[in-house]
């Protein structure tokens, strides 16, 4: 979820379409089953792979579009991922009395990412929203305060077949039935994605949002993050020292999120300032096994560089900016 990034030079990476899975890095190690293991006892690994040049940015910085495509999912994809992982948000709409109202709601999403909501009528003790009017749904989720706001038209579906399909989606998500009288759906017209509270955000069109897909690692991402932070803190700390050009002593480094293109770190200095860095994978990954393999490779590479077994072949940006808190 995530802050802007330590990014590899796209010219050194074989391009692959964002929607087409590509091969992930599966290096050969001298031991078996090295996924998520310590590398202190590993012999030096000689690799002919050239490490691409990299740079670092943080939550307040806006990367160039080409860099963002190469190192992190698009704002549309991140928004789709947020909506898939979340189930609660704040709906702001106009009531039948003409007043704007914001309330907390539960929601599911259909195959195009359109929100499905359950809103009680007035005689059930809830507000009655005016249909076919503009509304917005704000959703914030994850450890990196990533958020998106969907703007669109709130309506009640009239087609019986559509209502049955939406009810089925709701039941699959919440394991409860939704009453047809309470069923609403939002036709999304645009989305505002914000990585950080101090950012202006990036607007996503309805076509970009519909044509994007949630990140394939979204289900296992938190598990990988927890394993790294709990069991492999030395590797996470080494990532910040080796791949990021720092002018301060690192007090703590934590992995915040992982997706198909890389992972995000938060780095705390002795001055209690927090910085964010993006570490990209050398290749896109599409499942948990490939993600762990790529992290394992980067861990091994960082260990070799720390022990001076390998000469670094990448440049580090000299500027860091603080994460807004």
Short mmCIF file of C-alpha atoms in Angstrom, two decimals, residues 6-14 50-55 66-67 70-71 280 314-315:
data_model
loop_
_atom_site.label_atom_id
_atom_site.label_comp_id
_atom_site.label_asym_id
_atom_site.label_seq_id
_atom_site.Cartn_x
_atom_site.Cartn_y
_atom_site.Cartn_z
CA UNK A 6 13.30 2.92 -4.63
CA UNK A 7 12.90 2.22 -8.34
CA UNK A 8 14.90 0.33 -10.92
CA UNK A 9 15.83 1.83 -14.28
CA UNK A 10 13.15 0.45 -16.65
CA UNK A 11 15.64 0.35 -19.53
CA UNK A 12 17.50 -2.44 -17.74
CA UNK A 13 14.46 -4.60 -17.23
CA UNK A 14 12.74 -6.61 -19.94
CA UNK A 50 23.49 -6.99 -13.34
CA UNK A 51 21.62 -5.09 -10.65
CA UNK A 52 19.66 -2.27 -12.30
CA UNK A 53 20.16 1.32 -11.24
CA UNK A 54 17.77 2.46 -8.58
CA UNK A 55 16.47 5.56 -6.92
CA UNK A 66 7.25 5.64 -16.59
CA UNK A 67 8.93 4.90 -13.24
CA UNK A 70 7.95 -0.05 -13.90
CA UNK A 71 8.18 -0.29 -10.12
CA UNK A 280 11.25 -3.31 -6.66
CA UNK A 314 23.47 0.55 -8.92
CA UNK A 315 23.27 4.23 -8.02
#
